Coordinates of C-alpha atoms in Angstrom, one line a residue:
M64 CA 0.0 0.0 0.0
K65 CA 1.3 3.5 -1.0
V66 CA 0.8 6.8 0.9
I67 CA 0.7 10.3 -0.5
A68 CA 1.0 13.5 1.4
T69 CA -0.3 16.9 0.3
A70 CA 1.7 20.1 0.5
G71 CA 1.1 23.7 -0.3
H72 CA 0.1 27.2 0.8
V73 CA -2.9 27.8 3.1
D74 CA -6.3 28.1 1.3
H75 CA -4.9 26.7 -2.0
G76 CA -7.5 23.9 -1.9
K77 CA -5.6 20.9 -0.5
S78 CA -8.5 19.5 1.5
A79 CA -11.1 20.2 -1.2
L80 CA -8.9 18.4 -3.6
V81 CA -8.6 15.4 -1.3
L82 CA -12.4 15.4 -1.0
A83 CA -12.7 15.4 -4.8
L84 CA -10.3 12.6 -5.1
T85 CA -11.6 10.3 -2.4
G86 CA -15.1 11.5 -1.5
M87 CA -13.9 12.0 2.1
D88 CA -13.5 15.2 4.0
P89 CA -10.1 15.1 5.7
D90 CA -10.9 18.1 8.0
R91 CA -12.0 16.2 11.1
L92 CA -11.9 18.9 13.8
N93 CA -14.8 21.3 14.4
E94 CA -12.4 24.2 14.5
E95 CA -11.1 23.3 11.0
K96 CA -14.7 23.2 9.7
A97 CA -15.5 26.5 11.4
R98 CA -12.3 28.3 10.1
G99 CA -12.3 26.6 6.7
M100 CA -8.7 25.8 7.2
T101 CA -6.8 22.6 8.0
I102 CA -5.1 22.8 11.4
D103 CA -3.9 19.2 12.0
L104 CA -3.4 16.2 9.9
G105 CA -6.3 14.7 8.0
F106 CA -6.5 11.3 6.5
A107 CA -8.4 9.8 3.5
W108 CA -7.9 7.0 0.9
M109 CA -8.9 6.0 -2.6
A110 CA -8.4 3.3 -5.1
L111 CA -6.2 3.7 -8.2
P112 CA -7.4 2.6 -11.6
S113 CA -5.5 -0.7 -10.9
G114 CA -7.6 -1.2 -7.8
E115 CA -4.6 -0.6 -5.5
P116 CA -5.6 1.4 -2.4
V117 CA -3.7 4.6 -1.6
G118 CA -3.7 6.5 1.6
I119 CA -3.6 10.3 1.6
V120 CA -2.3 12.5 4.4
D121 CA -3.7 16.0 4.2
V122 CA -1.4 18.5 5.9
P123 CA -2.1 22.1 7.1
G124 CA -0.7 24.9 5.0
H125 CA -0.8 27.8 7.4
I126 CA 2.6 28.9 8.8
D127 CA 1.4 28.5 12.4
F128 CA 0.9 24.7 11.8
I129 CA 4.1 23.8 10.0
K130 CA 5.0 21.4 12.8
N131 CA 1.8 19.5 12.1
M132 CA 2.7 19.4 8.4
L133 CA 6.1 17.9 9.3
A134 CA 4.4 15.2 11.3
G135 CA 2.5 14.1 8.2
V136 CA 5.1 14.1 5.3
G137 CA 7.6 11.6 6.7
G138 CA 7.7 8.2 5.2
V139 CA 5.3 8.8 2.3
D140 CA 5.8 7.5 -1.2
A141 CA 4.9 10.7 -3.1
A142 CA 4.0 14.3 -2.6
L143 CA 0.9 16.0 -4.0
L144 CA 2.0 19.7 -4.2
V145 CA -1.1 21.9 -4.5
V146 CA -0.8 25.4 -6.0
A147 CA -3.8 27.6 -6.6
A148 CA -4.0 28.8 -10.2
D149 CA -5.4 32.2 -9.2
E150 CA -2.5 33.0 -6.8
G151 CA 0.5 31.0 -8.0
V152 CA 3.5 30.2 -5.8
M153 CA 3.2 31.6 -2.3
P154 CA 5.4 31.7 0.8
Q155 CA 4.1 28.4 2.3
T156 CA 4.4 26.8 -1.2
L157 CA 8.1 27.5 -1.0
E158 CA 8.5 26.4 2.6
H159 CA 6.6 23.2 2.0
L160 CA 8.6 22.5 -1.2
A161 CA 11.9 23.2 0.7
I162 CA 10.8 20.8 3.4
L163 CA 10.0 18.1 0.8
D164 CA 13.4 18.7 -0.8
L165 CA 15.2 18.4 2.6
L166 CA 13.3 15.2 3.2
D167 CA 14.5 14.0 -0.2
A168 CA 11.0 13.4 -1.4
P169 CA 11.7 11.1 -4.4
R170 CA 8.7 11.9 -6.6
G171 CA 5.6 14.0 -6.8
V172 CA 2.7 15.5 -8.8
V173 CA 1.7 19.1 -8.9
A174 CA -2.0 20.0 -8.9
L175 CA -2.8 23.4 -10.2
T176 CA -6.1 23.9 -8.4
K177 CA -8.9 26.4 -8.7
I178 CA -8.7 26.7 -12.5
D179 CA -12.4 27.4 -12.5
L180 CA -11.4 30.8 -11.1
V181 CA -9.0 31.6 -13.9
D182 CA -10.5 33.0 -17.2
E183 CA -7.3 33.8 -19.1
P184 CA -5.3 30.8 -20.5
E185 CA -2.2 33.1 -20.6
W186 CA -2.3 33.5 -16.8
L187 CA -2.6 29.7 -16.3
A188 CA 0.4 29.2 -18.6
L189 CA 2.4 31.8 -16.6
V190 CA 1.6 30.1 -13.3
E191 CA 2.5 26.7 -14.7
E192 CA 5.8 28.0 -15.9
E193 CA 6.4 29.6 -12.5
V194 CA 5.8 26.3 -10.8
R195 CA 8.1 24.5 -13.2
E196 CA 10.9 26.9 -12.6
T197 CA 10.4 26.7 -8.8
L198 CA 10.7 22.9 -8.9
A199 CA 13.8 22.9 -11.1
S200 CA 16.3 23.0 -8.3
T201 CA 14.5 20.5 -6.0
S202 CA 13.9 16.8 -5.7
L203 CA 10.6 17.3 -7.4
A204 CA 12.1 18.7 -10.6
G205 CA 10.3 17.4 -13.7
S206 CA 7.1 16.4 -11.8
P207 CA 3.9 16.5 -13.9
I208 CA 1.8 19.6 -13.5
L209 CA -2.0 19.0 -13.8
P210 CA -4.6 21.8 -14.0
V211 CA -7.7 20.8 -11.9
S212 CA -10.8 22.1 -10.3
A213 CA -12.1 20.4 -7.2
M214 CA -15.4 22.3 -7.6
T215 CA -16.2 21.2 -11.2
G216 CA -14.2 17.9 -11.3
Q217 CA -12.2 19.2 -14.3
G218 CA -8.8 17.4 -14.6
I219 CA -9.5 15.0 -11.7
P220 CA -9.3 11.8 -13.8
E221 CA -6.0 13.1 -15.3
L222 CA -4.7 13.8 -11.9
V223 CA -5.6 10.3 -10.7
A224 CA -3.8 8.8 -13.7
A225 CA -0.7 10.9 -13.0
L226 CA -0.7 9.8 -9.4
S227 CA -1.0 6.2 -10.5
D228 CA 1.9 6.5 -12.9
T229 CA 4.0 8.2 -10.2
L230 CA 3.3 5.5 -7.6
V231 CA 3.9 2.7 -10.0
A232 CA 7.5 4.0 -10.2
A233 CA 7.9 3.9 -6.4
P234 CA 10.0 0.9 -5.3
P235 CA 8.4 -1.6 -2.9
R236 CA 9.1 -0.9 0.8
L237 CA 11.8 -2.9 2.4
D238 CA 10.9 -5.2 5.2
T239 CA 14.0 -5.4 7.4
G240 CA 12.1 -7.1 10.2
R241 CA 12.5 -4.0 12.4
P242 CA 9.0 -2.3 12.2
R243 CA 8.6 1.3 13.4
L244 CA 5.3 3.1 13.5
P245 CA 5.9 6.9 14.2
I246 CA 2.7 7.8 16.1
D247 CA 0.8 10.8 14.6
R248 CA -2.6 10.2 16.4
V249 CA -3.7 8.8 19.7
F250 CA -7.3 8.3 20.6
T251 CA -9.8 5.8 22.2
I252 CA -12.7 3.9 20.8
A253 CA -15.5 2.8 23.1
G254 CA -15.3 -0.9 23.6
F255 CA -11.9 -1.2 22.1
G256 CA -9.6 1.1 24.0
T257 CA -6.4 2.8 22.9
V258 CA -5.7 3.3 19.3
V259 CA -2.6 4.8 17.6
T260 CA -2.1 5.6 13.9
G261 CA 0.9 6.2 11.7
T262 CA 2.7 5.2 8.5
L263 CA 4.5 1.9 9.1
L264 CA 8.2 1.7 8.3
D265 CA 10.8 -1.0 7.9
G266 CA 8.8 -4.1 8.9
S267 CA 5.4 -5.8 9.4
L268 CA 3.1 -5.9 12.4
R269 CA 0.7 -8.7 13.3
T270 CA -2.2 -9.0 15.7
G271 CA -0.9 -10.4 18.9
D272 CA 2.6 -9.0 18.6
E273 CA 4.3 -7.8 21.8
V274 CA 5.4 -4.2 21.2
V275 CA 7.1 -1.4 23.0
I276 CA 6.5 2.4 22.7
E277 CA 9.7 4.5 22.6
P278 CA 10.9 6.7 24.2
G279 CA 9.6 5.3 27.5
E280 CA 9.9 1.5 27.1
I281 CA 6.1 1.2 27.5
R282 CA 5.1 -2.4 26.8
G283 CA 1.9 -3.4 25.2
R284 CA 0.3 -5.9 22.8
I285 CA -1.4 -5.5 19.5
R286 CA -5.1 -6.2 19.9
G287 CA -6.1 -5.4 16.4
L288 CA -5.0 -3.8 13.2
Q289 CA -6.9 -1.7 10.6
T290 CA -6.0 0.1 7.4
H291 CA -8.6 2.4 5.8
K292 CA -11.2 1.0 8.3
T293 CA -10.7 -2.5 7.1
K294 CA -9.6 -5.1 9.7
I295 CA -6.4 -6.9 8.8
E296 CA -4.2 -9.5 10.5
V297 CA -0.8 -8.2 9.1
A298 CA 0.2 -4.7 8.3
E299 CA 2.9 -4.3 5.7
P300 CA 5.6 -1.6 5.4
G301 CA 4.4 1.6 3.9
S302 CA 0.8 1.1 5.1
R303 CA -1.3 3.7 6.9
V304 CA -2.2 1.7 10.0
A305 CA -4.5 2.0 13.0
V306 CA -3.2 -0.1 15.9
N307 CA -5.5 -1.1 18.8
L308 CA -3.4 -1.7 21.8
S309 CA -4.2 -3.6 25.0
G310 CA -2.6 -2.8 28.3
L311 CA -2.0 0.9 27.6
H312 CA -3.9 4.1 28.5
P313 CA -3.9 6.9 26.0
D314 CA -2.5 9.3 28.6
Q315 CA 0.8 7.2 28.4
L316 CA 1.1 8.0 24.7
H317 CA 1.6 11.0 22.4
R318 CA 2.4 12.1 18.9
G319 CA 6.1 11.6 18.2
Q320 CA 6.6 8.3 20.0
V321 CA 7.3 5.2 18.0
L322 CA 5.6 1.8 18.2
T323 CA 8.1 -0.9 17.6
F324 CA 9.6 -4.2 18.7
P325 CA 11.9 -4.3 21.8
G326 CA 15.5 -3.4 20.9
V327 CA 14.8 -1.9 17.5
V328 CA 15.2 1.8 18.6
R329 CA 15.6 3.6 21.9
G330 CA 15.2 7.1 23.0
S331 CA 18.2 9.4 22.6
K332 CA 18.9 13.0 23.5
R333 CA 21.7 13.3 20.9
V334 CA 21.9 12.6 17.2
D335 CA 24.7 12.9 14.6
V336 CA 23.6 14.3 11.3
R337 CA 24.4 15.4 7.8
L338 CA 23.0 18.9 7.6
R339 CA 22.2 21.1 4.6
A340 CA 21.3 24.7 5.0
L341 CA 18.5 26.0 2.8
P342 CA 19.8 28.3 0.0
D343 CA 17.4 31.0 1.1
A344 CA 17.5 30.3 4.9
P345 CA 16.2 33.3 6.8
A346 CA 19.1 33.1 9.3
L347 CA 22.7 32.0 9.3
L348 CA 23.2 28.6 11.0
Q349 CA 25.6 29.1 13.8
H350 CA 27.4 26.8 16.3
N351 CA 25.4 26.3 19.5
M352 CA 22.3 28.0 18.2
E353 CA 18.9 26.9 19.6
I354 CA 16.6 25.1 17.1
T355 CA 13.6 22.9 16.9
F356 CA 14.2 19.4 15.5
H357 CA 11.6 17.4 13.6
S358 CA 11.8 13.8 12.3
A359 CA 8.7 11.9 11.2
A360 CA 6.1 12.8 13.8
A361 CA 8.6 13.7 16.6
E362 CA 9.8 17.1 17.6
S363 CA 12.0 18.6 20.3
F364 CA 13.8 21.8 21.1
G365 CA 17.6 21.3 20.7
R366 CA 21.0 22.9 20.3
L367 CA 22.9 22.7 17.1
R368 CA 26.6 21.8 17.3
L369 CA 28.4 22.4 14.0
L370 CA 31.4 20.0 14.0
E371 CA 33.4 21.5 11.1
G372 CA 33.1 25.2 11.7
D373 CA 31.4 28.0 13.5
E374 CA 28.7 28.8 10.9
L375 CA 27.1 27.3 7.9
L376 CA 26.4 29.4 4.9
P377 CA 23.1 29.1 2.9
G378 CA 23.1 26.1 0.7
D379 CA 26.2 24.6 2.3
V380 CA 26.5 21.1 3.8
T381 CA 28.3 19.9 7.0
W382 CA 28.4 17.4 9.8
A383 CA 26.7 18.3 13.0
Q384 CA 25.6 16.9 16.3
I385 CA 22.2 18.0 17.7
E386 CA 21.6 17.9 21.5
L387 CA 17.9 17.4 22.2
R388 CA 15.9 18.6 25.1
Q389 CA 13.6 15.6 25.0
P390 CA 14.6 12.1 24.0
L391 CA 13.4 10.9 20.5
A392 CA 13.3 7.4 19.0
V393 CA 14.9 7.8 15.5
A394 CA 17.0 5.5 13.3
R395 CA 20.0 5.8 11.0
G396 CA 18.9 7.1 7.6
D397 CA 15.8 8.9 8.9
H398 CA 15.4 12.4 7.5
Y399 CA 14.9 15.5 9.7
I400 CA 14.2 19.2 9.6
I401 CA 15.5 22.0 11.8
R402 CA 13.6 25.2 12.3
R403 CA 14.2 28.5 14.1
P404 CA 12.0 28.6 17.2
S405 CA 11.1 32.3 17.0
P406 CA 10.2 33.7 14.6
S407 CA 9.6 30.2 13.3
A408 CA 11.2 29.4 10.0
T409 CA 12.7 26.3 8.3
L410 CA 16.6 26.6 8.3
G411 CA 17.7 23.2 6.9
G412 CA 17.7 19.5 7.3
G413 CA 19.2 16.3 6.1
V414 CA 19.7 12.7 7.2
I415 CA 20.6 11.1 10.6
V416 CA 23.8 9.1 10.5
D417 CA 24.0 8.0 14.1
P418 CA 20.7 8.1 16.2
S419 CA 22.4 7.5 19.6
P420 CA 26.0 8.7 19.8
R421 CA 27.6 7.8 23.1
R422 CA 29.2 11.1 23.7
R423 CA 29.5 14.8 22.9
H424 CA 32.0 14.9 20.0
R425 CA 35.0 17.0 19.9
R426 CA 34.9 19.3 16.9
R427 CA 37.0 19.3 13.8
R428 CA 38.0 15.6 13.8
P429 CA 38.6 14.1 10.3
D430 CA 38.5 10.6 11.7
L431 CA 35.0 11.2 13.0
F432 CA 33.9 12.6 9.6
A433 CA 35.3 9.5 7.9
R434 CA 33.2 7.2 10.1
F435 CA 30.1 9.4 9.4
E436 CA 30.7 8.9 5.6
V437 CA 30.7 5.1 6.2
L438 CA 27.5 5.3 8.1
L439 CA 25.9 7.6 5.5
Q440 CA 26.7 5.7 2.3
G441 CA 29.0 2.7 3.1
E442 CA 28.5 -0.9 2.1
P443 CA 26.8 -3.2 4.6
G444 CA 30.2 -4.6 5.8
D445 CA 31.6 -1.2 6.3
I446 CA 28.6 -0.2 8.4
L447 CA 28.8 -3.3 10.6
E448 CA 32.6 -2.8 11.0
A449 CA 32.0 0.8 12.1
L450 CA 29.3 -0.4 14.5
I451 CA 31.5 -3.1 16.1
A452 CA 34.4 -0.6 16.3
R453 CA 32.3 1.9 18.1
E454 CA 30.1 -0.4 20.3
G455 CA 32.2 -3.5 20.7
P456 CA 32.9 -6.0 21.9
L457 CA 29.6 -7.3 20.6
T458 CA 28.4 -10.8 20.0
A459 CA 27.1 -11.7 16.5
E460 CA 23.6 -11.7 17.9
Q461 CA 24.1 -8.3 19.4
V462 CA 25.4 -7.0 16.1
L463 CA 22.4 -8.3 14.2
V464 CA 20.0 -6.7 16.7
A465 CA 21.8 -3.4 16.8
T466 CA 22.0 -2.8 13.0
D467 CA 19.2 -1.5 10.9
L468 CA 20.1 -3.6 7.9
P469 CA 17.9 -6.5 6.8
A470 CA 18.8 -9.6 8.8
A471 CA 20.0 -11.8 5.9
Q472 CA 22.1 -8.9 4.5
A473 CA 23.6 -8.2 7.9
Q474 CA 24.5 -11.9 8.5
N475 CA 26.2 -12.2 5.0
A476 CA 28.1 -9.0 5.7
L477 CA 29.2 -10.2 9.1
D478 CA 30.3 -13.6 7.7
E479 CA 32.4 -11.7 5.1
L480 CA 34.0 -9.5 7.8
L481 CA 35.0 -12.5 9.8
A482 CA 36.4 -14.4 6.8
A483 CA 38.5 -11.3 5.9
G484 CA 39.8 -10.8 9.4
R485 CA 38.3 -7.3 9.6
V486 CA 36.4 -8.5 12.7
Q487 CA 37.7 -11.1 15.0
P488 CA 36.4 -13.1 18.0
L489 CA 38.1 -12.3 21.3
D490 CA 38.0 -16.0 22.1
S491 CA 38.6 -18.2 19.1
S492 CA 37.0 -21.2 20.9
Q493 CA 33.7 -19.4 21.2
A494 CA 32.0 -19.0 17.8
A495 CA 29.1 -17.1 19.4
G496 CA 31.4 -15.0 21.7
P497 CA 32.3 -11.3 21.6
L498 CA 33.6 -9.7 18.4
L499 CA 36.0 -6.8 18.0
T500 CA 37.9 -5.1 15.2
P501 CA 41.7 -5.7 15.3
T502 CA 42.3 -2.0 15.6
A503 CA 39.8 -1.7 18.5
W504 CA 41.5 -4.7 20.3
T505 CA 44.9 -3.0 19.9
V506 CA 43.5 0.2 21.4
L507 CA 41.8 -1.7 24.2
R508 CA 44.9 -3.8 24.9
A509 CA 47.0 -0.6 25.1
R510 CA 44.5 1.0 27.5
L511 CA 44.7 -2.1 29.7
Q512 CA 48.6 -1.9 29.7
D513 CA 48.5 1.8 30.5
Q514 CA 46.1 1.3 33.4
L515 CA 48.4 -1.4 34.8
A516 CA 51.5 0.7 34.4
A517 CA 49.8 3.6 36.2
Y518 CA 48.6 1.4 39.0
H519 CA 52.0 -0.2 39.5
A520 CA 53.6 3.2 39.6
S521 CA 51.2 4.4 42.2
N522 CA 51.2 1.1 44.2
P523 CA 54.7 -0.4 43.8
L524 CA 54.2 -2.7 46.8
R525 CA 50.9 -4.1 45.6
Q526 CA 51.0 -7.4 43.7
G527 CA 48.4 -6.1 41.2
M528 CA 45.2 -4.3 40.5
P529 CA 41.9 -5.9 41.7
R530 CA 40.0 -7.2 38.8
E531 CA 36.9 -5.2 39.6
E532 CA 38.9 -2.0 39.7
M533 CA 40.3 -2.7 36.2
K534 CA 36.8 -3.5 35.0
N535 CA 35.5 -0.1 36.3
R536 CA 38.4 1.7 34.7
L537 CA 38.1 0.1 31.2
Q538 CA 34.4 -0.4 30.7
P539 CA 32.3 2.2 28.9
R540 CA 29.4 4.0 30.6
S541 CA 27.0 1.4 29.4
G542 CA 29.0 -1.2 31.4
W543 CA 30.4 -4.7 30.7
S544 CA 29.1 -7.9 32.0
T545 CA 31.5 -9.9 34.2
R546 CA 31.5 -12.6 31.6
L547 CA 32.6 -10.2 28.9
F548 CA 35.3 -8.7 31.1
N549 CA 36.6 -12.2 31.9
V550 CA 36.8 -13.0 28.1
I551 CA 38.8 -9.7 27.5
I552 CA 41.2 -10.5 30.3
A553 CA 41.6 -14.1 29.1
R554 CA 42.5 -12.8 25.7
A555 CA 45.0 -10.3 27.2
V556 CA 46.6 -13.2 29.1
V557 CA 47.0 -15.2 25.9
D558 CA 48.5 -12.2 24.2
G559 CA 51.0 -11.9 27.1
V560 CA 50.1 -8.4 28.2
V561 CA 48.5 -9.4 31.5
R562 CA 49.3 -11.8 34.3
E563 CA 46.6 -13.1 36.6
Q564 CA 47.3 -13.7 40.2
G565 CA 44.2 -14.8 41.9
S566 CA 41.8 -11.8 41.9
L567 CA 44.6 -9.4 40.9
L568 CA 45.9 -8.4 37.5
A569 CA 49.5 -7.3 36.9
A570 CA 51.9 -6.6 34.0
P571 CA 53.8 -9.8 33.2
E572 CA 57.2 -8.2 34.0
F573 CA 56.1 -6.5 37.3
E574 CA 57.6 -7.6 40.6
V575 CA 57.2 -6.1 44.0
R576 CA 60.6 -4.8 45.1
F577 CA 61.2 -3.4 48.6
S578 CA 63.7 -0.6 49.2
S579 CA 66.7 -1.4 51.4
D580 CA 65.0 0.1 54.4
Q581 CA 61.7 -1.7 53.7
Q582 CA 63.5 -5.0 53.3
T583 CA 65.4 -4.5 56.6
A584 CA 62.1 -3.8 58.4
A585 CA 60.4 -6.8 56.7
D586 CA 63.2 -9.1 57.7
R587 CA 63.0 -7.8 61.3
L588 CA 59.2 -8.4 61.4
L589 CA 59.5 -12.0 59.9
A590 CA 62.1 -12.8 62.5
R591 CA 59.6 -12.0 65.2
F592 CA 57.1 -14.3 63.5
D593 CA 59.7 -17.1 63.4
A594 CA 60.5 -16.6 67.1
N595 CA 56.8 -17.0 68.1
P596 CA 55.1 -18.9 65.3
Y597 CA 51.8 -19.6 67.2
T598 CA 51.6 -16.2 69.0
P599 CA 53.1 -13.9 66.4
P600 CA 52.8 -10.1 66.3
T601 CA 49.2 -8.9 65.7
V602 CA 48.4 -6.5 62.8
K603 CA 48.7 -3.6 65.2
Q604 CA 52.1 -4.7 66.5
S605 CA 53.3 -5.5 62.9
L606 CA 52.5 -1.9 61.9
E607 CA 54.9 -0.7 64.6
V608 CA 57.7 -2.5 62.7
V609 CA 56.8 -2.0 59.0
D610 CA 54.5 0.5 57.2
E611 CA 51.1 -0.6 55.9
D612 CA 52.2 -0.9 52.3
V613 CA 55.0 -3.4 53.3
L614 CA 52.6 -5.4 55.5
N615 CA 50.0 -5.6 52.7
A616 CA 52.7 -6.7 50.2
L617 CA 53.8 -9.5 52.6
I618 CA 50.1 -10.6 52.8
E619 CA 49.6 -10.4 49.0
Q620 CA 52.8 -12.4 48.4
G621 CA 51.4 -15.1 50.7
V622 CA 54.3 -14.8 53.1
L623 CA 51.8 -13.8 55.8
L624 CA 48.2 -15.0 56.1
R625 CA 45.5 -12.8 57.7
V626 CA 43.0 -15.1 59.4
A627 CA 41.2 -12.4 61.4
S628 CA 41.1 -8.6 61.6
D629 CA 44.1 -8.5 64.0
V630 CA 45.5 -12.0 63.7
L631 CA 48.3 -13.0 61.3
F632 CA 50.4 -16.1 60.9
K633 CA 53.4 -16.9 58.7
R634 CA 52.4 -19.2 55.9
E635 CA 54.6 -22.1 57.1
A636 CA 53.3 -21.9 60.7
Y637 CA 49.7 -21.8 59.4
E638 CA 50.2 -25.0 57.3
Q639 CA 51.8 -26.8 60.3
M640 CA 48.8 -25.8 62.5
V641 CA 46.3 -27.0 59.9
E642 CA 48.0 -30.3 59.5
R643 CA 48.1 -31.0 63.3
I644 CA 44.4 -29.9 63.7
R645 CA 43.4 -32.3 60.8
Q646 CA 45.3 -35.2 62.5
H647 CA 43.6 -34.5 65.8
L648 CA 40.2 -34.4 64.2
Q649 CA 40.9 -37.7 62.3
T650 CA 41.8 -39.3 65.6
H651 CA 39.3 -37.7 68.0
G652 CA 36.5 -36.5 65.7
Q653 CA 36.3 -32.9 67.1
I654 CA 38.4 -30.1 68.7
T655 CA 37.5 -27.2 70.9
V656 CA 39.1 -23.7 71.1
G657 CA 40.5 -24.7 74.5
E658 CA 42.1 -27.9 73.1
C659 CA 43.5 -26.0 70.2
R660 CA 44.9 -23.4 72.6
D661 CA 46.6 -26.1 74.7
M662 CA 47.9 -27.8 71.6
F663 CA 49.8 -24.7 70.4
G664 CA 50.3 -22.9 73.7
A665 CA 48.6 -19.9 72.3
S666 CA 45.9 -17.5 73.6
R667 CA 42.2 -18.0 72.9
K668 CA 42.3 -14.9 70.6
Y669 CA 44.7 -16.6 68.2
M670 CA 43.0 -20.0 68.2
L671 CA 39.5 -18.6 67.8
G672 CA 40.6 -16.5 64.8
L673 CA 42.3 -19.6 63.4
L674 CA 39.3 -21.9 63.8
E675 CA 36.8 -19.4 62.4
Y676 CA 39.1 -19.0 59.4
L677 CA 39.2 -22.8 58.9
D678 CA 35.4 -22.7 58.9
Q679 CA 35.4 -20.1 56.2
Q680 CA 37.8 -22.2 54.2
R681 CA 35.4 -25.1 54.5
I682 CA 38.1 -27.3 56.2
T683 CA 36.1 -27.5 59.4
R684 CA 32.5 -27.0 60.5
R685 CA 31.3 -25.8 63.9
E686 CA 29.0 -28.1 65.9
G687 CA 28.1 -26.5 69.3
D688 CA 31.4 -25.5 70.9
A689 CA 33.5 -27.8 68.9
R690 CA 34.8 -28.2 65.3
V691 CA 34.6 -31.2 63.1
L692 CA 36.1 -32.0 59.7
R693 CA 33.8 -31.2 56.7

């Protein structure tokens, strides 16, 4: 099913023409009928001579309602530009045409309306030539121009034929399996509940599908589908669709949200774009200027960040990042418009290259612009490689979910990347494991080495950095799972850039080295442990001999073992004590704190700490006042 959107100046007869084409009055609001002017979007449909149904979105022409017009023209197959023959091209004709051009409207038909009000053929010819010249520099150049009268019906059959020919040339909509329905209306129907409408993009919807509304992650289920008041079970891409939702209240929804499947799009307050300034833009586009951003049915105030310079001259093109006040759910390849908030006017527009950049970009970065070029017009493999380089490590499943490419095309591209070595698994033994580009792995490995070097420099007496600390330093804001981090470290160990030591990580060549004074103090402390192996110095007493860093180093090296908050043993003494306790238990079945104290001639404090530690190590188990072997 194809969809047409009207465009044109206020009071040039768009709604009357839709009525003449379809027999339906698209003005649905009482205020519209009272004022004789379209304020919000109207909808109608008709059948082409071939029998194919076509939806028509009637948009308002008045300057005060441009934002409503923008909500209606996204995702359509053709434009029906309406110009009144008695007035010719007017300001909103030009603005609507500029918007269609910025949205890259691929095809259209011009209806020269109200010819019943024009008596002079010469005037009609002049207006037709004016329209043709106006279209010449736009995406609608060469579009057929048909004189018509909605009042008398003159030219209507010819207009229908021209629309039919234009729509036949429209390629079929792609079904990427990632449906998006930008919501342009929300209402309720008694006995049915909440209904949303829009033009379906990129995939199909079916009755019973579990869906999500973004932004907001609002979950619901499709209760029913209609197109042109006909109940259907499946809605195809390109259709005008009404979706009856269960489990949702209309107060939760609004124009500009997107009905989709979980994981297809998410709300973002930042987008990277290719931006073209209108040749006759009423204001110079400047870095950090405030704008309103429109894409499909969504809009938000925002701030324009020009990434290549401080201003953009009329007609010029640049890369930009737009920071939005409200999150919007958009996708790569979506078209958009930016407008000046006050006095309102269209300034430019273009295409979104990254719908959810992770960060605020530094300006004037050629490497960033090269990545944008890939996202804008690269081959599928290039796009996936850029995605993995930016978001990785990602599993193959995550890559296929994150891309907006058709599933089969994405899988083929990923297979080719792996075969060519442009993408590689972090763990060659896990076919479904995380993937990364070689360059990204080199960068990540270097960061890991730098973090270890910095840690060793700051903590020369520590055996290594705790794994969790390294994870927190390396991972992006979105975080890594422990499983992914472990795969990264395992790969780093295989590559010989990291040494694992229990829960610590260290550079392979790193060794703890005491200074001469520290070594002398450590030897003095260990001599005291040797002199009294079962009643050695406590932690507090040890810190009177060595500083805390030296004591921690001796513990991390395994020379000393901390069994309680203030109880330490030398490793050899601990192992002797454990062996004697084990022999006692094998002979007698149990041991008490008192028996342990008598066995080693130590105080209760030492023996209680030791036995509780053995419980923790699952060597013994407490039963009443005694311990038994596990």
